[in-house]
Short mmCIF file of C-alpha atoms in Angstrom, two decimals:
data_model
loop_
_atom_site.label_atom_id
_atom_site.label_comp_id
_atom_site.label_asym_id
_atom_site.label_seq_id
_atom_site.Cartn_x
_atom_site.Cartn_y
_atom_site.Cartn_z
CA UNK A 256 17.08 -27.57 20.84
CA UNK A 257 19.81 -25.68 18.55
CA UNK A 258 18.95 -25.14 14.82
CA UNK A 259 21.00 -28.06 13.31
CA UNK A 260 19.18 -30.35 15.88
CA UNK A 261 16.25 -28.96 14.66
CA UNK A 262 17.39 -29.47 11.11
CA UNK A 263 18.20 -32.94 11.78
CA UNK A 264 14.71 -33.64 13.62
CA UNK A 265 13.03 -32.48 10.23
CA UNK A 266 15.21 -34.59 7.90
CA UNK A 267 14.59 -37.75 9.78
CA UNK A 268 10.77 -37.73 9.73
CA UNK A 269 10.01 -40.05 6.37
CA UNK A 270 6.71 -37.31 6.13
CA UNK A 271 8.74 -34.55 4.90
CA UNK A 272 9.50 -35.67 1.84
CA UNK A 273 6.19 -37.11 0.66
CA UNK A 274 4.33 -33.69 1.88
CA UNK A 275 7.35 -31.54 0.02
CA UNK A 276 6.81 -33.99 -3.09
CA UNK A 277 3.22 -33.87 -2.77
CA UNK A 278 3.19 -30.06 -2.90
CA UNK A 279 5.54 -29.84 -6.11
CA UNK A 280 3.37 -32.58 -7.73
CA UNK A 281 0.48 -30.05 -7.11
CA UNK A 282 2.25 -27.11 -8.09
CA UNK A 283 2.84 -28.65 -11.56
CA UNK A 284 -0.21 -29.70 -11.70
CA UNK A 285 -1.77 -26.61 -11.60
CA UNK A 286 0.07 -25.33 -13.96
CA UNK A 287 -0.85 -27.15 -16.55
CA UNK A 288 -4.24 -26.66 -15.79
CA UNK A 289 -4.29 -23.33 -16.25
CA UNK A 290 -2.17 -23.05 -19.47
CA UNK A 291 -5.66 -23.67 -21.29
CA UNK A 292 -6.77 -20.27 -19.68
CA UNK A 293 -3.48 -17.61 -20.45
CA UNK A 294 -4.11 -17.65 -24.15
CA UNK A 295 -3.94 -13.80 -24.65
CA UNK A 296 -1.81 -11.26 -22.51
CA UNK A 297 -5.34 -10.08 -21.18
CA UNK A 298 -5.83 -13.63 -19.47
CA UNK A 299 -2.29 -13.57 -18.56
CA UNK A 300 -1.54 -10.98 -16.88
CA UNK A 301 -5.00 -10.27 -15.53
CA UNK A 302 -6.75 -13.68 -15.38
CA UNK A 303 -9.37 -11.94 -17.77
CA UNK A 304 -10.81 -9.55 -15.27
CA UNK A 305 -13.37 -11.77 -14.38
CA UNK A 306 -11.84 -13.13 -10.30
CA UNK A 307 -14.40 -12.91 -8.45
CA UNK A 308 -14.02 -11.19 -5.05
CA UNK A 309 -13.24 -13.11 -2.38
CA UNK A 310 -11.13 -15.98 -4.31
CA UNK A 311 -8.57 -12.61 -5.38
CA UNK A 312 -8.57 -11.57 -1.69
CA UNK A 313 -7.58 -14.71 -0.58
CA UNK A 314 -4.96 -14.74 -3.46
CA UNK A 315 -4.19 -10.99 -2.15
CA UNK A 316 -3.61 -12.28 0.93
CA UNK A 317 -1.09 -15.22 -0.69
CA UNK A 318 0.68 -12.44 -2.24
CA UNK A 319 1.04 -10.19 0.91
CA UNK A 320 1.86 -12.87 3.96
CA UNK A 321 5.56 -13.87 3.28
CA UNK A 322 7.97 -16.38 5.39
CA UNK A 323 9.34 -13.58 6.96
CA UNK A 324 5.83 -13.02 8.66
CA UNK A 325 5.35 -16.65 9.57
CA UNK A 326 8.76 -17.23 11.05
CA UNK A 327 10.12 -13.82 12.04
CA UNK A 328 7.11 -11.72 13.66
CA UNK A 329 6.44 -14.50 16.14
CA UNK A 330 9.72 -15.01 16.84
CA UNK A 331 10.23 -11.32 17.56
CA UNK A 332 7.36 -11.34 19.88
CA UNK A 333 8.73 -13.94 21.88
CA UNK A 334 12.11 -11.95 21.82
CA UNK A 335 11.03 -8.60 22.50
CA UNK A 336 6.75 -9.04 24.22
CA UNK A 337 4.66 -6.00 23.80
CA UNK A 338 7.93 -4.20 21.54
CA UNK A 339 6.87 -6.60 18.51
CA UNK A 340 3.30 -6.02 18.51
CA UNK A 341 3.89 -2.70 15.66
CA UNK A 342 4.80 -5.53 13.93
CA UNK A 343 1.61 -6.73 13.85
CA UNK A 344 -0.42 -4.10 13.87
CA UNK A 345 1.90 -3.02 10.16
CA UNK A 346 0.13 -5.51 8.19
CA UNK A 347 -3.28 -4.47 8.79
CA UNK A 348 -2.23 -0.46 8.40
CA UNK A 349 -0.63 -1.42 5.08
CA UNK A 350 -4.22 -3.24 3.84
CA UNK A 351 -6.19 0.32 4.97
CA UNK A 352 -4.16 2.66 3.28
CA UNK A 353 -4.50 0.76 0.18
CA UNK A 354 -8.34 0.51 0.92
CA UNK A 355 -8.59 3.93 1.08
CA UNK A 356 -6.56 5.54 -1.07
CA UNK A 357 -5.45 2.79 -4.36
CA UNK A 358 -7.11 0.30 -4.84
CA UNK A 359 -10.42 1.87 -6.66
CA UNK A 360 -8.58 4.56 -8.46
CA UNK A 361 -6.26 2.09 -9.70
CA UNK A 362 -8.73 -0.25 -10.93
CA UNK A 363 -10.21 1.95 -13.06
CA UNK A 364 -7.79 2.83 -14.69
CA UNK A 365 -7.88 -0.28 -16.55
CA UNK A 366 -4.00 -0.58 -16.35
CA UNK A 367 -1.74 -3.94 -16.29
CA UNK A 368 1.41 -1.74 -14.32
CA UNK A 369 1.75 0.99 -13.07
CA UNK A 370 2.87 2.55 -16.16
CA UNK A 371 -0.19 2.28 -17.99
CA UNK A 372 -1.71 3.74 -15.25
CA UNK A 373 0.41 6.93 -15.15
CA UNK A 374 0.48 7.17 -19.26
CA UNK A 375 -3.05 7.66 -19.26
CA UNK A 376 -2.15 11.40 -18.68
CA UNK A 377 1.44 11.81 -18.95
CA UNK A 378 3.97 11.20 -22.06
CA UNK A 379 3.81 7.27 -22.38
CA UNK A 380 7.22 5.36 -23.21
CA UNK A 381 9.39 7.71 -21.15
CA UNK A 382 6.99 6.47 -18.11
CA UNK A 383 7.07 2.96 -18.83
CA UNK A 384 10.57 2.71 -19.54
CA UNK A 385 11.31 4.39 -15.93
CA UNK A 386 8.26 2.36 -14.29
CA UNK A 387 9.70 -1.08 -15.85
CA UNK A 388 12.75 -0.43 -14.68
CA UNK A 389 11.72 0.36 -11.46
CA UNK A 390 9.62 -2.97 -11.28
CA UNK A 391 12.53 -5.25 -12.20
CA UNK A 392 14.66 -3.77 -9.49
CA UNK A 393 11.81 -4.22 -7.19
CA UNK A 394 11.06 -7.97 -8.31
CA UNK A 395 14.71 -9.33 -8.92
CA UNK A 396 15.63 -7.86 -4.66
CA UNK A 397 12.42 -9.70 -3.62
CA UNK A 398 12.92 -12.97 -5.57
CA UNK A 399 16.65 -13.07 -4.61
CA UNK A 400 15.60 -13.11 -0.83
CA UNK A 401 12.70 -15.35 -1.44
CA UNK A 402 14.57 -17.94 -3.12
CA UNK A 403 18.17 -17.49 -0.80
CA UNK A 404 15.28 -18.24 2.13
CA UNK A 405 13.57 -21.10 0.69
CA UNK A 406 17.16 -22.96 0.15
CA UNK A 407 18.10 -22.39 3.20
CA UNK A 408 14.46 -23.70 4.57
CA UNK A 409 14.32 -26.49 2.59
CA UNK A 410 17.51 -27.76 2.44
CA UNK A 411 17.21 -28.81 6.25
CA UNK A 412 13.47 -29.97 5.37
CA UNK A 413 14.89 -32.54 3.05
CA UNK A 414 17.64 -33.85 5.32
CA UNK A 415 20.45 -31.90 2.73
CA UNK A 416 23.70 -30.31 3.98
CA UNK A 417 26.29 -28.38 2.07
CA UNK A 418 26.73 -25.35 0.04
CA UNK A 419 26.54 -27.05 -2.97
CA UNK A 420 23.36 -29.01 -2.28
CA UNK A 421 21.63 -25.89 -1.22
CA UNK A 422 22.59 -24.62 -4.41
CA UNK A 423 21.11 -27.08 -6.34
CA UNK A 424 18.12 -26.93 -4.30
CA UNK A 425 17.53 -23.24 -5.26
CA UNK A 426 18.08 -23.99 -8.48
CA UNK A 427 15.59 -26.11 -8.34
CA UNK A 428 13.19 -24.02 -6.77
CA UNK A 429 13.99 -21.38 -9.57
CA UNK A 430 12.91 -23.72 -12.73
CA UNK A 431 9.59 -24.32 -10.32
CA UNK A 432 8.87 -21.35 -10.43
CA UNK A 433 9.71 -20.40 -13.94
CA UNK A 434 7.29 -23.43 -15.07
CA UNK A 435 4.16 -22.70 -13.25
CA UNK A 436 4.28 -19.28 -14.15
CA UNK A 437 4.94 -19.17 -17.72
CA UNK A 438 2.77 -21.79 -18.25
CA UNK A 439 -0.15 -20.53 -16.82
CA UNK A 440 0.36 -17.05 -15.85
CA UNK A 441 -1.89 -14.94 -13.08
CA UNK A 442 -4.89 -17.89 -13.38
CA UNK A 443 -1.90 -20.29 -12.32
CA UNK A 444 -0.08 -18.10 -9.76
CA UNK A 445 -3.79 -17.83 -8.00
CA UNK A 446 -4.68 -21.26 -8.28
CA UNK A 447 -1.14 -21.46 -6.30
CA UNK A 448 -1.99 -18.71 -3.65
CA UNK A 449 -5.13 -20.23 -2.99
CA UNK A 450 -3.52 -23.58 -2.06
CA UNK A 451 -0.61 -21.42 -0.13
CA UNK A 452 -3.49 -19.18 1.98
CA UNK A 453 -5.64 -22.05 2.98
CA UNK A 454 -2.32 -24.31 3.96
CA UNK A 455 -0.97 -21.12 6.00
CA UNK A 456 -3.80 -20.34 8.01
CA UNK A 457 -5.17 -23.69 8.74
CA UNK A 458 -1.98 -24.66 9.83
CA UNK A 459 -0.97 -21.59 12.00
CA UNK A 460 -4.68 -21.45 13.41
CA UNK A 461 -4.60 -25.46 14.97
CA UNK A 462 -0.62 -24.62 16.40
CA UNK A 463 -2.63 -21.21 17.77
CA UNK A 464 -5.14 -23.73 19.51
CA UNK A 465 -2.72 -26.19 20.74
CA UNK A 466 -1.45 -22.99 22.77
CA UNK A 467 -4.34 -21.94 24.24
CA UNK A 468 -5.75 -25.64 25.10
CA UNK A 469 -2.18 -25.72 26.66
CA UNK A 470 -3.27 -22.62 28.42
CA UNK A 471 -6.50 -24.04 29.48
CA UNK A 472 -7.52 -21.28 26.57
CA UNK A 473 -7.15 -18.74 29.28
CA UNK A 474 -5.08 -15.82 27.46
CA UNK A 475 -4.63 -14.14 30.70
CA UNK A 476 -2.61 -17.52 32.17
CA UNK A 477 -0.63 -17.37 28.82
CA UNK A 478 0.69 -13.96 28.82
CA UNK A 479 1.21 -14.20 32.60
CA UNK A 480 3.73 -17.29 32.00
CA UNK A 481 5.24 -15.84 28.99
CA UNK A 482 5.99 -12.94 31.07
CA UNK A 483 6.96 -14.82 34.37
CA UNK A 484 9.65 -16.75 31.78
CA UNK A 485 10.84 -13.62 29.90
CA UNK A 486 13.84 -12.66 32.48
CA UNK A 487 11.91 -9.28 32.98
CA UNK A 488 8.76 -10.14 34.43
CA UNK A 489 5.76 -7.99 33.85
CA UNK A 490 7.68 -5.04 32.26
CA UNK A 491 7.57 -7.90 29.28
CA UNK A 492 4.41 -7.22 28.36
CA UNK A 493 4.65 -3.28 28.38
CA UNK A 494 6.47 -0.58 25.95
CA UNK A 495 10.63 -0.89 26.29
CA UNK A 496 11.02 -4.42 27.71
CA UNK A 497 13.45 -5.25 25.23
CA UNK A 498 14.65 -1.74 24.05
CA UNK A 499 18.44 -2.18 23.17
CA UNK A 500 20.84 -0.35 20.57
CA UNK A 501 21.84 3.20 19.84
CA UNK A 502 19.47 5.86 18.55
CA UNK A 503 20.52 4.85 14.67
CA UNK A 504 19.20 1.23 15.67
CA UNK A 505 15.98 2.64 17.08
CA UNK A 506 15.64 5.30 13.27
CA UNK A 507 16.93 1.93 11.05
CA UNK A 508 13.75 0.13 12.86
CA UNK A 509 11.44 3.36 12.37
CA UNK A 510 12.72 3.25 8.72
CA UNK A 511 12.03 -0.73 8.09
CA UNK A 512 8.53 -0.41 9.48
CA UNK A 513 7.55 3.11 7.22
CA UNK A 514 8.99 1.21 4.33
CA UNK A 515 6.91 -1.89 5.34
CA UNK A 516 3.90 0.02 5.66
CA UNK A 517 3.92 2.17 2.20
CA UNK A 518 6.20 0.18 0.34
CA UNK A 519 3.42 -2.52 0.22
CA UNK A 520 0.96 0.04 -1.68
CA UNK A 521 3.80 0.00 -4.69
CA UNK A 522 4.28 -3.42 -5.29
CA UNK A 523 4.40 -4.24 -8.61
CA UNK A 524 3.21 -7.39 -7.29
CA UNK A 525 0.19 -6.10 -5.14
CA UNK A 526 -1.05 -3.25 -7.38
CA UNK A 527 -1.67 -5.77 -10.07
CA UNK A 528 -4.19 -7.77 -7.61
CA UNK A 529 -6.18 -4.96 -8.39
CA UNK A 530 -7.04 -5.40 -12.02
CA UNK A 531 -8.36 -8.97 -12.25
CA UNK A 532 -11.48 -8.19 -10.93
CA UNK A 533 -14.40 -6.77 -13.15
CA UNK A 534 -15.39 -3.55 -11.25
CA UNK A 535 -13.75 -0.92 -8.35
CA UNK A 536 -16.50 -2.07 -6.16
CA UNK A 537 -14.70 -6.01 -6.07
CA UNK A 538 -11.53 -4.56 -5.91
CA UNK A 539 -12.36 -2.96 -2.66
CA UNK A 540 -14.14 -6.44 -1.42
CA UNK A 541 -11.17 -8.27 -2.37
CA UNK A 542 -9.41 -5.59 -0.45
CA UNK A 543 -11.36 -6.14 2.23
CA UNK A 544 -11.10 -9.68 2.30
CA UNK A 545 -7.58 -9.45 2.45
CA UNK A 546 -7.59 -7.15 5.78
CA UNK A 547 -9.91 -9.67 7.32
CA UNK A 548 -7.62 -12.55 6.54
CA UNK A 549 -4.50 -10.43 7.88
CA UNK A 550 -6.12 -9.55 11.11
CA UNK A 551 -7.09 -13.16 11.44
CA UNK A 552 -3.05 -14.34 10.74
CA UNK A 553 -1.57 -11.53 13.00
CA UNK A 554 -3.38 -12.43 15.82
CA UNK A 555 -2.50 -16.11 14.85
CA UNK A 556 0.78 -15.22 15.30
CA UNK A 557 0.62 -12.76 18.20
CA UNK A 558 -0.72 -16.19 20.05
CA UNK A 559 2.33 -18.20 18.71
CA UNK A 560 4.62 -15.42 19.91
CA UNK A 561 3.68 -15.52 23.14
CA UNK A 562 3.08 -18.95 23.11
CA UNK A 563 6.88 -19.53 22.16
CA UNK A 564 8.11 -16.99 25.03
CA UNK A 565 5.50 -19.06 27.69
CA UNK A 566 6.30 -22.67 26.32
CA UNK A 567 9.75 -22.87 25.48
CA UNK A 568 11.67 -19.33 27.58
CA UNK A 569 13.81 -17.02 25.64
CA UNK A 570 17.00 -19.16 26.11
CA UNK A 571 15.94 -22.27 23.97
CA UNK A 572 14.25 -19.70 21.03
CA UNK A 573 18.08 -17.83 20.84
CA UNK A 574 19.55 -21.16 20.98
CA UNK A 575 17.71 -22.02 17.69
CA UNK A 576 18.52 -18.49 16.06
CA UNK A 577 19.39 -15.76 17.88
CA UNK A 578 16.72 -13.74 16.04
CA UNK A 579 14.10 -15.71 16.91
CA UNK A 580 13.19 -17.20 13.67
CA UNK A 581 12.98 -20.54 14.75
CA UNK A 582 10.53 -20.18 17.00
CA UNK A 583 7.58 -21.61 15.27
CA UNK A 584 9.08 -24.54 14.34
CA UNK A 585 10.35 -25.25 17.83
CA UNK A 586 6.96 -24.07 19.08
CA UNK A 587 5.36 -26.64 16.79
CA UNK A 588 7.99 -29.74 17.95
CA UNK A 589 7.11 -29.05 21.56
CA UNK A 590 3.36 -29.16 21.32
CA UNK A 591 2.57 -31.53 18.46
CA UNK A 592 6.20 -33.57 17.54
CA UNK A 593 7.86 -34.71 14.67
CA UNK A 594 4.79 -34.20 12.69
CA UNK A 595 3.40 -31.09 13.78
CA UNK A 596 7.07 -29.38 12.95
CA UNK A 597 7.17 -31.23 9.78
CA UNK A 598 3.76 -29.22 8.80
CA UNK A 599 5.12 -26.28 9.65
CA UNK A 600 8.27 -26.18 7.96
CA UNK A 601 6.50 -27.09 4.86
CA UNK A 602 4.07 -24.37 5.58
CA UNK A 603 6.72 -21.75 5.78
CA UNK A 604 8.47 -23.54 2.37
CA UNK A 605 4.85 -23.36 0.46
CA UNK A 606 5.01 -19.90 1.73
CA UNK A 607 7.82 -18.51 0.21
CA UNK A 608 7.13 -20.34 -2.84
CA UNK A 609 3.98 -18.99 -3.42
CA UNK A 610 4.93 -15.64 -2.93
CA UNK A 611 7.41 -15.45 -5.72
CA UNK A 612 4.97 -16.54 -8.13
CA UNK A 613 3.27 -12.94 -7.78
CA UNK A 614 6.61 -11.39 -8.15
CA UNK A 615 7.61 -13.30 -11.14
CA UNK A 616 4.44 -12.46 -13.02
CA UNK A 617 4.42 -8.50 -11.89
CA UNK A 618 8.11 -8.35 -13.90
CA UNK A 619 7.43 -10.39 -16.56
CA UNK A 620 4.35 -8.23 -16.92
CA UNK A 621 6.16 -4.75 -16.84
CA UNK A 622 9.17 -6.29 -19.77
CA UNK A 623 6.14 -7.29 -22.01
CA UNK A 624 3.89 -4.73 -21.79
CA UNK A 625 6.38 -1.87 -20.43
CA UNK A 626 9.74 -2.62 -21.96
CA UNK A 627 8.31 -3.93 -25.27
CA UNK A 628 5.01 -3.01 -25.83
CA UNK A 629 5.33 0.76 -25.14
CA UNK A 630 8.75 1.52 -25.48
CA UNK A 631 10.11 -0.94 -28.02
CA UNK A 632 7.23 -1.16 -30.15
CA UNK A 633 5.67 2.23 -29.21
CA UNK A 634 2.46 0.73 -28.54
CA UNK A 635 2.10 -1.42 -31.58
CA UNK A 636 2.77 -4.76 -30.66
CA UNK A 637 0.63 -7.56 -31.18
CA UNK A 638 -0.91 -9.69 -28.52
CA UNK A 639 0.86 -12.83 -29.73
CA UNK A 640 3.96 -11.10 -29.45
CA UNK A 641 3.40 -9.39 -26.58
CA UNK A 642 2.39 -13.27 -24.66
CA UNK A 643 5.38 -14.68 -26.20
CA UNK A 644 7.96 -12.48 -24.66
CA UNK A 645 5.77 -12.24 -21.26
CA UNK A 646 6.37 -16.18 -21.22
CA UNK A 647 10.03 -15.53 -22.00
CA UNK A 648 10.80 -12.14 -19.87
CA UNK A 649 9.45 -15.15 -16.79
CA UNK A 650 12.19 -17.23 -18.11
CA UNK A 651 14.83 -14.91 -18.24
CA UNK A 652 13.72 -13.24 -14.57
CA UNK A 653 13.45 -16.35 -12.92
CA UNK A 654 17.33 -17.17 -14.19
CA UNK A 655 18.40 -14.24 -13.24
CA UNK A 656 16.74 -14.50 -9.82
CA UNK A 657 18.12 -17.73 -9.68
CA UNK A 658 21.94 -16.25 -10.58
CA UNK A 659 21.93 -13.56 -8.34
CA UNK A 660 20.73 -16.02 -4.84
CA UNK A 661 23.76 -18.29 -5.60
CA UNK A 662 26.32 -15.71 -6.14
CA UNK A 663 24.80 -13.70 -2.90
CA UNK A 664 24.29 -16.61 -0.73
CA UNK A 665 25.71 -13.99 2.39
CA UNK A 666 22.74 -12.09 1.87
CA UNK A 667 20.46 -10.96 4.59
CA UNK A 668 17.17 -12.16 3.65
CA UNK A 669 15.70 -9.95 5.97
CA UNK A 670 17.19 -7.02 4.10
CA UNK A 671 16.61 -7.98 0.87
CA UNK A 672 12.79 -8.19 1.00
CA UNK A 673 12.96 -4.52 3.24
CA UNK A 674 14.99 -3.21 0.57
CA UNK A 675 12.07 -4.18 -2.09
CA UNK A 676 9.82 -2.36 0.05
CA UNK A 677 12.00 0.84 -0.21
CA UNK A 678 12.43 1.07 -3.79
CA UNK A 679 8.33 0.44 -4.01
CA UNK A 680 8.39 3.27 -0.92
CA UNK A 681 10.62 5.80 -2.83
CA UNK A 682 10.24 5.30 -6.67
CA UNK A 683 7.09 3.95 -7.61
CA UNK A 684 4.14 4.96 -4.81
CA UNK A 685 5.27 9.19 -4.75
CA UNK A 686 4.54 8.77 -8.73
CA UNK A 687 1.48 6.55 -8.56
CA UNK A 688 0.08 8.92 -5.37
CA UNK A 689 0.83 12.09 -7.67
CA UNK A 690 -0.22 10.92 -11.05
CA UNK A 691 -3.85 10.25 -9.48
CA UNK A 692 -4.48 13.00 -7.31
CA UNK A 693 -2.15 15.89 -8.33
CA UNK A 694 -4.05 18.21 -11.52
CA UNK A 695 0.09 19.67 -11.67
CA UNK A 696 2.04 16.60 -12.42
CA UNK A 697 4.08 16.45 -15.15
CA UNK A 698 6.05 13.85 -16.96
CA UNK A 699 9.03 15.59 -15.52
CA UNK A 700 8.27 14.97 -12.19
CA UNK A 701 7.39 11.59 -12.87
CA UNK A 702 10.98 10.54 -13.59
CA UNK A 703 12.53 12.73 -11.17
CA UNK A 704 10.28 11.21 -8.69
CA UNK A 705 10.88 7.61 -10.22
CA UNK A 706 14.32 7.43 -10.75
CA UNK A 707 15.37 9.77 -8.26
CA UNK A 708 13.77 7.35 -5.64
CA UNK A 709 15.04 4.28 -6.80
CA UNK A 710 18.73 5.84 -7.70
CA UNK A 711 18.85 7.20 -4.12
CA UNK A 712 17.37 4.11 -1.99
CA UNK A 713 19.91 1.51 -3.83
CA UNK A 714 22.89 3.87 -3.56
CA UNK A 715 22.04 4.63 -0.09
CA UNK A 716 21.42 0.42 0.95
CA UNK A 717 25.05 0.00 -1.16
CA UNK A 718 26.62 2.18 1.07
CA UNK A 719 25.03 0.61 3.97
CA UNK A 720 26.36 -1.90 6.97
CA UNK A 721 24.46 -4.51 5.47
CA UNK A 722 26.57 -4.44 2.71
CA UNK A 723 29.98 -4.16 4.18
CA UNK A 724 31.96 -2.98 7.27
CA UNK A 725 31.08 -5.68 9.53
CA UNK A 726 31.07 -9.57 9.53
CA UNK A 727 27.70 -10.31 8.85
CA UNK A 728 27.70 -7.78 5.69
CA UNK A 729 27.30 -9.36 2.18
CA UNK A 730 30.98 -7.76 1.66
CA UNK A 731 32.88 -8.42 4.87
CA UNK A 732 36.02 -8.10 4.09
CA UNK A 733 35.56 -4.57 2.27
CA UNK A 734 34.75 -1.40 4.06
CA UNK A 735 32.63 1.76 2.01
CA UNK A 736 29.48 1.81 4.74
CA UNK A 737 29.06 5.85 4.83
CA UNK A 738 25.76 5.80 5.28
CA UNK A 739 24.40 4.83 8.83
CA UNK A 740 21.41 2.73 8.31
CA UNK A 741 20.27 -0.54 6.89
CA UNK A 742 17.28 0.72 5.73
CA UNK A 743 16.81 4.14 3.94
CA UNK A 744 13.10 4.08 3.47
CA UNK A 745 12.99 7.21 5.98
CA UNK A 746 15.45 9.83 3.68
CA UNK A 747 14.14 7.81 0.23
CA UNK A 748 10.38 7.64 0.53
CA UNK A 749 10.21 11.59 1.36
CA UNK A 750 12.88 12.39 -1.42
CA UNK A 751 10.64 10.33 -4.27
CA UNK A 752 8.08 12.83 -3.13
CA UNK A 753 10.04 15.95 -3.07
CA UNK A 754 11.54 14.83 -6.44
CA UNK A 755 8.10 14.52 -7.78
CA UNK A 756 7.43 18.12 -6.98
CA UNK A 757 10.05 19.80 -7.76
CA UNK A 758 10.37 18.51 -11.35
CA UNK A 759 6.91 19.26 -12.09
CA UNK A 760 7.30 22.61 -10.75
CA UNK A 761 10.61 23.43 -12.57
CA UNK A 762 10.18 21.02 -15.71
CA UNK A 763 9.72 22.73 -19.15
CA UNK A 764 6.60 20.36 -19.64
CA UNK A 765 2.79 22.00 -18.25
CA UNK A 766 0.34 19.52 -16.96
CA UNK A 767 -2.42 18.98 -19.35
CA UNK A 768 -6.31 19.65 -17.65
CA UNK A 769 -7.90 17.62 -19.76
CA UNK A 770 -6.12 14.53 -19.79
CA UNK A 771 -5.95 14.61 -15.64
CA UNK A 772 -9.92 15.92 -15.71
CA UNK A 773 -10.74 12.48 -18.46
CA UNK A 774 -8.43 10.45 -15.58
CA UNK A 775 -10.14 11.41 -12.61
CA UNK A 776 -13.80 11.18 -14.62
CA UNK A 777 -12.51 7.41 -15.54
CA UNK A 778 -10.43 6.78 -11.71
CA UNK A 779 -13.97 7.90 -10.55
CA UNK A 780 -16.40 5.77 -12.35
CA UNK A 781 -17.40 2.54 -10.83
CA UNK A 782 -17.82 0.51 -14.28
CA UNK A 783 -18.49 -3.10 -14.36
CA UNK A 784 -14.92 -3.61 -16.57
CA UNK A 785 -12.52 -1.59 -17.81
CA UNK A 786 -10.20 -2.06 -20.79
CA UNK A 787 -6.35 -1.82 -20.66
#
């Protein structure tokens, strides 16, 4: 079944429109319900720091798992076999990094944003400004990628075609995002994430159960059939079965995986989730919940990937999408018919729409708290003004993301999402780790690290093959392709760490041992509550 046939199959199922409409109505009701619980900045930004750890862990799972994981990872495994396994292991390792290095110390700083955490020991205004700008760049890249992906997926889901129709749909999705984030803040975003996480896990586990039932619940039969149909035999289950491309392409894959591994620990909307619970212990438990759910989902995604290889074969998968992104939907149709295809397509759409909630909220928080409250008002903004700015920031950021998605229809969604992870790994994570753990870190080091990582990652990405120099590039008729890698994390992240060290060593300002000792004491404490 080709991609167009798949779209037609979804479109002719009237249940799809009903399911889509029900989801949209649920989102709006959630926004109205959560509006009453978002009447102060503390409640709007971090839900009053009162979320239970279990609920926050499930929402954190919903924040992290995107449609790229639901659709892309099983498709990659279906085509690459064993070589796709690292893409399953990566998300699990991410949570180990966050649990061991970031979760408790960041919570104990009592911060809304990363700028808050650094400002406890560095000069506040320049640090808030730098972190605010970095957060905006990351959020806009990520939001644009999610909206473009949502439009491309929801258009065939609703049976509409044509560039204009998809553009209108992206606008509608952007407006829907603005409504429920602006009205209900973190409380509404959490409820949407809980809904998304539940349907995602239930639907994917059910489909994985259909796969295992087809092979009599025998994983050995599943893997053996996948290997036989792969075209490479038993090598499908060994490293290197699908190894292709030049050394540059292999380095690009390593750079992408590095960005996904360390970049997640610097994503603003993930870090915000560390602050919505009452204690450091609750933050740790939230991450543990998320790690367990991620493990369950990754095992499920592996079953779906090998199941697609065994049931469909590589020819059918490539006919649907050369990258394998439709493998999960094709598998759902093959095993469950039109109704299962509809369910999985709606789950994929819900996954995309839910992810944008946390991203938009993190960006709005940074605008209101970092740029307006700390930089423009020098820390003297009233709560009412800061909350108003946050709500209007959601509107402006949402409109900007919609505008960028309309201008960048040719944008490779994976590239834009990968670039967001790259900027987080290069601009935010080095400064955050230095700020939490290095006594000699200075404001100059923080600014060099943030701006250096931000500029280097964006400039190298602009000079990459994804933007110009090829038929699949964003600007195919132009050629300023000077950097060979699409994902520059392998260069920009070490550069961010190096600049943080260099700026601290060469800068004129000296570290303040007293402020670092106070921050260290605070991050090691396990108080029941901290105040921003």
